[in-house]
Amino acid sequence: MKKTHRPLTLTALMLSMFLAAMEMTVVSTAMPTVVGDLGGIHLYAWVFTAYLLASTVMVPIFGKLADLYGRKPILLFGLAVFLAGSVASGLSATMLQLVFFRALQGFGAGAVQPIVLTVIGDIYSLEERAKVQGAIGAIWGFAGLVGPLLGGFIVKWLSWHWIFLLNVPFGLLSMGLIFFFLHESVEQRAHRLDYGGAALLGAGIFALLAATSAGIGPWPLAAAVVLLAAFAWVESRAKEPILPLDLLRDRVIGLSSLAGALIGAAMMATVTYVPLFVQSVLGGSAADAGRAITPMVIGWPIASTLSGKLIPSIGFRPMIRLGLALTAASAIAVALVVDPGVPLWLVGTLMFFFGTGMGLANTALLLAVQTAVSWQRRGVATASTMFFRTIGGALSVGALGGIIAASLAAQPGVPPGAADQLLGPEHGASLPASLLRSLSGALAAGLHTSFVVIACLAALALAVGLLFPRPVAPDQAAEPG
């Protein structure tokens, strides 16, 4: 069998991860412009939640398929679906089409992160893996740094359509490198895939998101309760559950998952709705929205590096508590001071401290989880923690989107499409002055309510962090013998 060309394979893996990471940030600064073009502000949140929901549910499924059929075919399949979703998203003519194709994009992205990390584990030794994983972490930080700025640049000088279409040449390059230079010997393993659990989870979360949307009755909430209860029942009996519920009985993992869900909810909602505030309420451009968010993703990797260096000497709990306290304080400050007259530099400053707190806390939470379990369960424990963080983000973005849509819908006598014009290049200048004031005030009020909810989520995460026990020291982490 041919030998894998590790440098070129790693290049392809890093490029694949970069594309998936970019989709988490580059779209946020372009979305207000997209709404101004396509309309459908009531579907604003679904553009994000459709991607998050699809990718989150598919992560464990693709991970197990990679064990059955090999990493290479599943990764290539995921990248192909991701690129098909990217092209379709870029060609969308309505907001509903964009939501659907973003879900398709997320479906493909669900194969990228777990399989990239698995391939790295396959082709590198334990000693080499630490350096490579550091490079992969840098990819996420770099994508977070350039994503908002790149989104603003593309919208200003090209078109929002290119936010998605530019994925194609880089994705094809990655697929070509993987096809020609990654070689593997597939070891067939017997698995019983938990398709029932995945279907119940996806349906339950979808119903929960629908329950938060404006104008929908109580039935989706009732359906969500039934579906998620059925999911828990199925998982408790599955031989290979999509989410091992017994892990949550460990206090470190249970509290880390809860804190991760809350802080993930606050983070994704902030990344989604601060750009909307800058463009719709402050009247800024897509580039201004990018500049408002960029300080968050500058502070995050700096703090994450600092946290990793301090943890061996001071432990996990101080970093978790300090990080969550800083994030909560920043979120509360946003709720208190961010109003229609706030200067853009102040928004950016608060975002920097928010990101700094996220960097301090997330690194410590992840390492605490990994040291709380044996080496044999470290992968599934890490994946479960990431799962809760992403689900928290999807639910918060959807729920707050419902709040904003309800605030706009409550305005009497608003003609169809008027709210969408607020996000166009003229920021609603063609609307009657009284209507413009009414809509701007309603959107500002809905966003302010969202910022208050984000502050509450961050404060709850801090409360959970204060309950955090003293886990095993990092140097006691179990490794395979």
Coordinates of N, CA and C in Angstrom, one line a residue, residues 35 53 87 162 192 194 198 257 306 340 383:
V35 N -29.9 40.1 4.2 CA -31.3 40.4 4.5 C -31.8 41.7 3.7
L53 N -27.2 23.2 13.7 CA -28.0 22.0 14.0 C -27.5 20.9 13.1
V87 N -22.1 26.4 -2.9 CA -22.5 26.9 -4.2 C -24.0 27.2 -4.2
W162 N -20.3 35.9 -2.9 CA -18.9 35.4 -2.9 C -18.5 34.9 -1.5
R192 N -22.9 -0.5 15.7 CA -24.3 -0.3 15.6 C -24.6 1.2 15.7
D194 N -26.2 4.7 16.0 CA -27.4 5.1 16.7 C -28.2 6.1 15.9
A198 N -29.9 9.9 16.8 CA -29.6 11.1 16.0 C -30.9 11.7 15.4
S257 N -20.1 20.6 30.9 CA -21.1 20.6 29.8 C -22.1 21.7 29.9
L306 N -2.4 31.9 27.1 CA -2.1 32.3 28.5 C -2.6 31.3 29.5
P340 N -28.4 53.0 20.9 CA -28.2 53.7 19.6 C -27.1 54.7 19.6
A383 N -15.8 15.2 22.7 CA -16.9 15.5 21.7 C -18.2 15.8 22.4

